[in-house]
């Protein structure tokens, strides 16, 4: 304990942060209370240890205390004590974070050249830039401003100008000079740091007023200040003035931590010239066996990767719980692993409570995601994408009674809507949604009413500009209309979300564009913290950062993220300020942060007997990692202790090899009455694929986020060509002039094609490429059509169902499908044409694989000599590309192919129905895109 003659009531206490430090502090507090006969004010530099200290005070309360000392002394953090400064409320209202953001944001918007120089110029990103500028300004204020005895804007301006002039002379970066200018011009007495310094000034003034009171020492409570960590040099200098003033008139006890007996690294004793011997003694005690501080229940585990680290951490906590530990800390150097561990720990049920102090963002909650999903719907004038619409409709906060839909009907209703959007391949826009539901029945009518109601609400958001308050009122009204407001108010995260938006009401006169306000909303939710309401059970886990462990005691603790990339951790450097400039201005440096982390880790490891530290040997991309350099230095003579692993009880199981699937149809299997060309192709390519997709009916469900469905392009072109050719039969052109006829045909085909493509183009711009591709092909298509007319070929019919029967020993089966087009020539017979939205190379491959894909031969066989073609023979079968010009490929030796086809098909079908194994035997080119691959698991047996 030390005293000072200049401060007669000042006493300095050095405390060793070991396992007894809280008891020592509690004894000190009670001793001061008895000596002064007044209950002291206990102020902590950080409020984290307050709860633990109160518990220790209760436990160590002396017996026989007088009535005025029987209650626990007040324990609070320094920040709270300064906020409670008498007279501070008279100094004006502190600006909210939103008001400060907007002030900088407006400056950036009014001067676009500033945001351009700062490498961030979009409307939506200016909010993030404004927050970064304010962060730097607060850092500058904290490092440089002293105590203000009086609230004078001139005093603040003079202080800032003095620092600015000194710094600006040594700064050459344009960005840093701009930020310094922001700090000079935007700082005010309503900013948090300035207001904090003013609170210090008022505290000093309060003490000075006591000098005129007769019995000043009896009119003011003693103060015990417990310093658990070093703040920035500027803050420390300002705070010292406050404590000097207090120590001159009343009892003041300054408690700081002495790491000389717990320091495990030289960084902890940076103020000692020769710390090597001290560190060596501490390390010897740390590793000394058969002592209270034995390493018997202190282990460092090596994990192979992310998942292994999470399971080992969860296993370590489970073992501690089994050993009787009730209050366990999970120190999250790696937050992702800690979150994964939390999910694993949820399996313990409600008997284990988990409390997260690492800062859970409000934007990650289900409530925030639901509100932002509505913002995704309204931000687009033409309407949202299908994915965005379904994401919103699936959120759990909608009250479906507002849409006249019963709760038990919601799931079926949304499934039906999603399937209709997938079938119509509609990717977005209000008109597209209504087009996909264009049929007259109760189910589609109810969905159309929902779409129209959402569209009407969305239209209100399409104003060019509105005040911040007007946008907020619009959101709140929408939440009421959708029934979401009441349900959000019943949810803890929803309550916090609604409360976090209230500062927007302060900006009721400030106009904003929609994109600006939506970006502000997103930034506010990202900046707000979600505070869990989780009652503490008899067994509890507290997730916290290393810095929050100071002077806190747990039954055991587990730390994850102890590899060389995460321990010590690097805090995000403030934007625009280099390390040299931070040091020049008196900001807290990275070196100081490392020193503090070394102190925190030393006291944590020394003061607890049961702990586990886990490091990953492999990173997320497979890069090798090592234990933290601090651990390697500490365990330099015990390297084997860095590679322990948590022993997991082995699970017995029987290895079952996976073989090639070869199912067979049972005798009583109901055989299909027909088979299509595409189904027969599936049978030929892979019998197992035919079995899964055709006989069992198992198909991969399409998603709304899939690529453009090219089959829909083909269907659209089929429909356009069908209308074009049938139109020529019913409304023939009356001109024989070849040039005039060509021109009119091109115009007609263009008009018909555009009519069919227009609904697709209106709902999804991705169809534009397919339309342009066909539009450029129309002239060459008409030229080919003219050539066929001149050669004597005439369009006969199209999109007709054709087929024939096969007689097998198991009964007849119908082979049928839809032929795209039939042309007839007076002498040459019938040509069967199949349109393909493919290149000529792809079509040629089909020709070379005709036995496995005999679609054209099946159609030719079906119409050969049939009444529908006036009993004429099918002589030609060809594929015609609707993607490339002059791409027509004929089937070779069609007559022979038609003669051989029935025998091949009968053999394949009889083999299938006769019980032959349906093996998964397709080549890799087929398997690559096969829907049944996840069932046959070819990669595991081939």
mmCIF file of N, CA, C and O in Angstrom, residues 36 135 138 156 230 275 286 293 313 394 409 431 451 500 530 554 563 579 605 622 688 717 745 770 793 841 849 896:
data_model
loop_
_atom_site.group_PDB
_atom_site.id
_atom_site.type_symbol
_atom_site.label_atom_id
_atom_site.label_comp_id
_atom_site.label_asym_id
_atom_site.label_seq_id
_atom_site.Cartn_x
_atom_site.Cartn_y
_atom_site.Cartn_z
ATOM 1 N N UNK A 36 -13.517 3.938 7.756
ATOM 2 C CA UNK A 36 -14.127 5.234 7.445
ATOM 3 C C UNK A 36 -15.517 5.389 8.058
ATOM 4 O O UNK A 36 -16.070 6.490 8.067
ATOM 5 N N UNK A 135 -16.015 6.494 -35.836
ATOM 6 C CA UNK A 135 -15.163 5.651 -34.997
ATOM 7 C C UNK A 135 -13.772 6.261 -34.852
ATOM 8 O O UNK A 135 -13.206 6.316 -33.759
ATOM 9 N N UNK A 138 -13.923 9.481 -32.682
ATOM 10 C CA UNK A 138 -13.981 9.166 -31.248
ATOM 11 C C UNK A 138 -12.630 8.700 -30.735
ATOM 12 O O UNK A 138 -12.238 9.010 -29.601
ATOM 13 N N UNK A 156 -13.442 23.563 -26.537
ATOM 14 C CA UNK A 156 -13.356 22.349 -27.337
ATOM 15 C C UNK A 156 -12.676 22.640 -28.666
ATOM 16 O O UNK A 156 -11.793 21.895 -29.109
ATOM 17 N N UNK A 230 -5.471 -1.316 -18.711
ATOM 18 C CA UNK A 230 -5.008 0.006 -19.111
ATOM 19 C C UNK A 230 -5.880 0.545 -20.237
ATOM 20 O O UNK A 230 -6.156 -0.159 -21.208
ATOM 21 N N UNK A 275 12.983 -8.919 -16.385
ATOM 22 C CA UNK A 275 11.848 -9.748 -15.963
ATOM 23 C C UNK A 275 12.100 -11.231 -16.193
ATOM 24 O O UNK A 275 11.252 -12.056 -15.866
ATOM 25 N N UNK A 286 4.228 -22.982 -12.303
ATOM 26 C CA UNK A 286 3.105 -23.407 -13.146
ATOM 27 C C UNK A 286 3.211 -24.895 -13.485
ATOM 28 O O UNK A 286 2.203 -25.609 -13.505
ATOM 29 N N UNK A 293 -1.217 -25.901 -7.812
ATOM 30 C CA UNK A 293 -1.200 -25.359 -9.170
ATOM 31 C C UNK A 293 -0.675 -26.368 -10.170
ATOM 32 O O UNK A 293 -0.111 -26.024 -11.184
ATOM 33 N N UNK A 313 -14.244 -29.454 -27.922
ATOM 34 C CA UNK A 313 -14.649 -28.448 -26.942
ATOM 35 C C UNK A 313 -15.924 -28.834 -26.219
ATOM 36 O O UNK A 313 -16.028 -28.715 -24.992
ATOM 37 N N UNK A 394 -42.549 -17.250 -46.348
ATOM 38 C CA UNK A 394 -42.270 -18.359 -45.427
ATOM 39 C C UNK A 394 -41.840 -17.887 -44.049
ATOM 40 O O UNK A 394 -41.554 -18.715 -43.184
ATOM 41 N N UNK A 409 -53.793 -24.229 -43.580
ATOM 42 C CA UNK A 409 -53.746 -24.247 -45.032
ATOM 43 C C UNK A 409 -52.493 -23.574 -45.591
ATOM 44 O O UNK A 409 -52.224 -23.660 -46.795
ATOM 45 N N UNK A 431 -46.219 -9.068 -62.370
ATOM 46 C CA UNK A 431 -46.973 -9.581 -63.521
ATOM 47 C C UNK A 431 -46.626 -11.034 -63.786
ATOM 48 O O UNK A 431 -47.485 -11.827 -64.202
ATOM 49 N N UNK A 451 -50.949 -11.818 -53.894
ATOM 50 C CA UNK A 451 -49.952 -11.129 -54.726
ATOM 51 C C UNK A 451 -50.378 -9.685 -54.973
ATOM 52 O O UNK A 451 -49.561 -8.753 -54.885
ATOM 53 N N UNK A 500 -35.064 -0.819 -31.464
ATOM 54 C CA UNK A 500 -33.850 -0.302 -32.100
ATOM 55 C C UNK A 500 -34.152 0.686 -33.222
ATOM 56 O O UNK A 500 -33.288 1.461 -33.620
ATOM 57 N N UNK A 530 -28.151 -8.135 -29.935
ATOM 58 C CA UNK A 530 -29.275 -8.911 -29.432
ATOM 59 C C UNK A 530 -28.931 -9.401 -28.029
ATOM 60 O O UNK A 530 -27.907 -10.055 -27.816
ATOM 61 N N UNK A 554 -14.553 -18.977 -12.486
ATOM 62 C CA UNK A 554 -15.419 -20.025 -13.013
ATOM 63 C C UNK A 554 -14.970 -21.358 -12.418
ATOM 64 O O UNK A 554 -13.824 -21.519 -12.002
ATOM 65 N N UNK A 563 -4.714 -21.217 -31.863
ATOM 66 C CA UNK A 563 -3.649 -21.448 -32.841
ATOM 67 C C UNK A 563 -2.936 -20.146 -33.162
ATOM 68 O O UNK A 563 -3.290 -19.073 -32.655
ATOM 69 N N UNK A 579 -0.469 2.904 -38.007
ATOM 70 C CA UNK A 579 0.039 2.614 -36.665
ATOM 71 C C UNK A 579 0.907 3.768 -36.156
ATOM 72 O O UNK A 579 0.853 4.138 -34.980
ATOM 73 N N UNK A 605 -4.973 -18.447 -16.727
ATOM 74 C CA UNK A 605 -4.363 -19.780 -16.623
ATOM 75 C C UNK A 605 -3.877 -20.080 -15.205
ATOM 76 O O UNK A 605 -3.950 -21.217 -14.743
ATOM 77 N N UNK A 622 -7.355 -25.864 -45.533
ATOM 78 C CA UNK A 622 -6.390 -26.944 -45.451
ATOM 79 C C UNK A 622 -4.976 -26.513 -45.144
ATOM 80 O O UNK A 622 -4.059 -27.334 -45.122
ATOM 81 N N UNK A 688 -31.114 -48.602 -64.218
ATOM 82 C CA UNK A 688 -31.392 -48.189 -62.839
ATOM 83 C C UNK A 688 -32.012 -46.796 -62.804
ATOM 84 O O UNK A 688 -32.902 -46.520 -61.994
ATOM 85 N N UNK A 717 -40.721 -21.953 -78.710
ATOM 86 C CA UNK A 717 -40.452 -21.978 -80.149
ATOM 87 C C UNK A 717 -41.361 -22.984 -80.855
ATOM 88 O O UNK A 717 -41.829 -22.724 -81.972
ATOM 89 N N UNK A 745 -43.517 -13.352 -95.034
ATOM 90 C CA UNK A 745 -43.321 -14.505 -94.154
ATOM 91 C C UNK A 745 -42.449 -14.143 -92.949
ATOM 92 O O UNK A 745 -42.720 -14.576 -91.825
ATOM 93 N N UNK A 770 -32.276 -15.575 -75.356
ATOM 94 C CA UNK A 770 -32.900 -16.599 -76.207
ATOM 95 C C UNK A 770 -33.736 -15.949 -77.310
ATOM 96 O O UNK A 770 -33.752 -16.421 -78.464
ATOM 97 N N UNK A 793 -42.145 -29.671 -100.890
ATOM 98 C CA UNK A 793 -42.533 -30.094 -99.539
ATOM 99 C C UNK A 793 -43.598 -29.153 -98.985
ATOM 100 O O UNK A 793 -43.516 -27.933 -99.121
ATOM 101 N N UNK A 841 -23.512 -29.808 -83.770
ATOM 102 C CA UNK A 841 -22.634 -30.833 -83.185
ATOM 103 C C UNK A 841 -23.397 -31.728 -82.219
ATOM 104 O O UNK A 841 -23.213 -32.952 -82.194
ATOM 105 N N UNK A 849 -25.893 -41.953 -81.883
ATOM 106 C CA UNK A 849 -26.337 -42.751 -80.732
ATOM 107 C C UNK A 849 -27.801 -43.163 -80.910
ATOM 108 O O UNK A 849 -28.579 -43.182 -79.959
ATOM 109 N N UNK A 896 -34.379 -49.343 -92.765
ATOM 110 C CA UNK A 896 -33.768 -50.442 -92.012
ATOM 111 C C UNK A 896 -33.890 -50.217 -90.508
ATOM 112 O O UNK A 896 -34.125 -51.150 -89.735
#
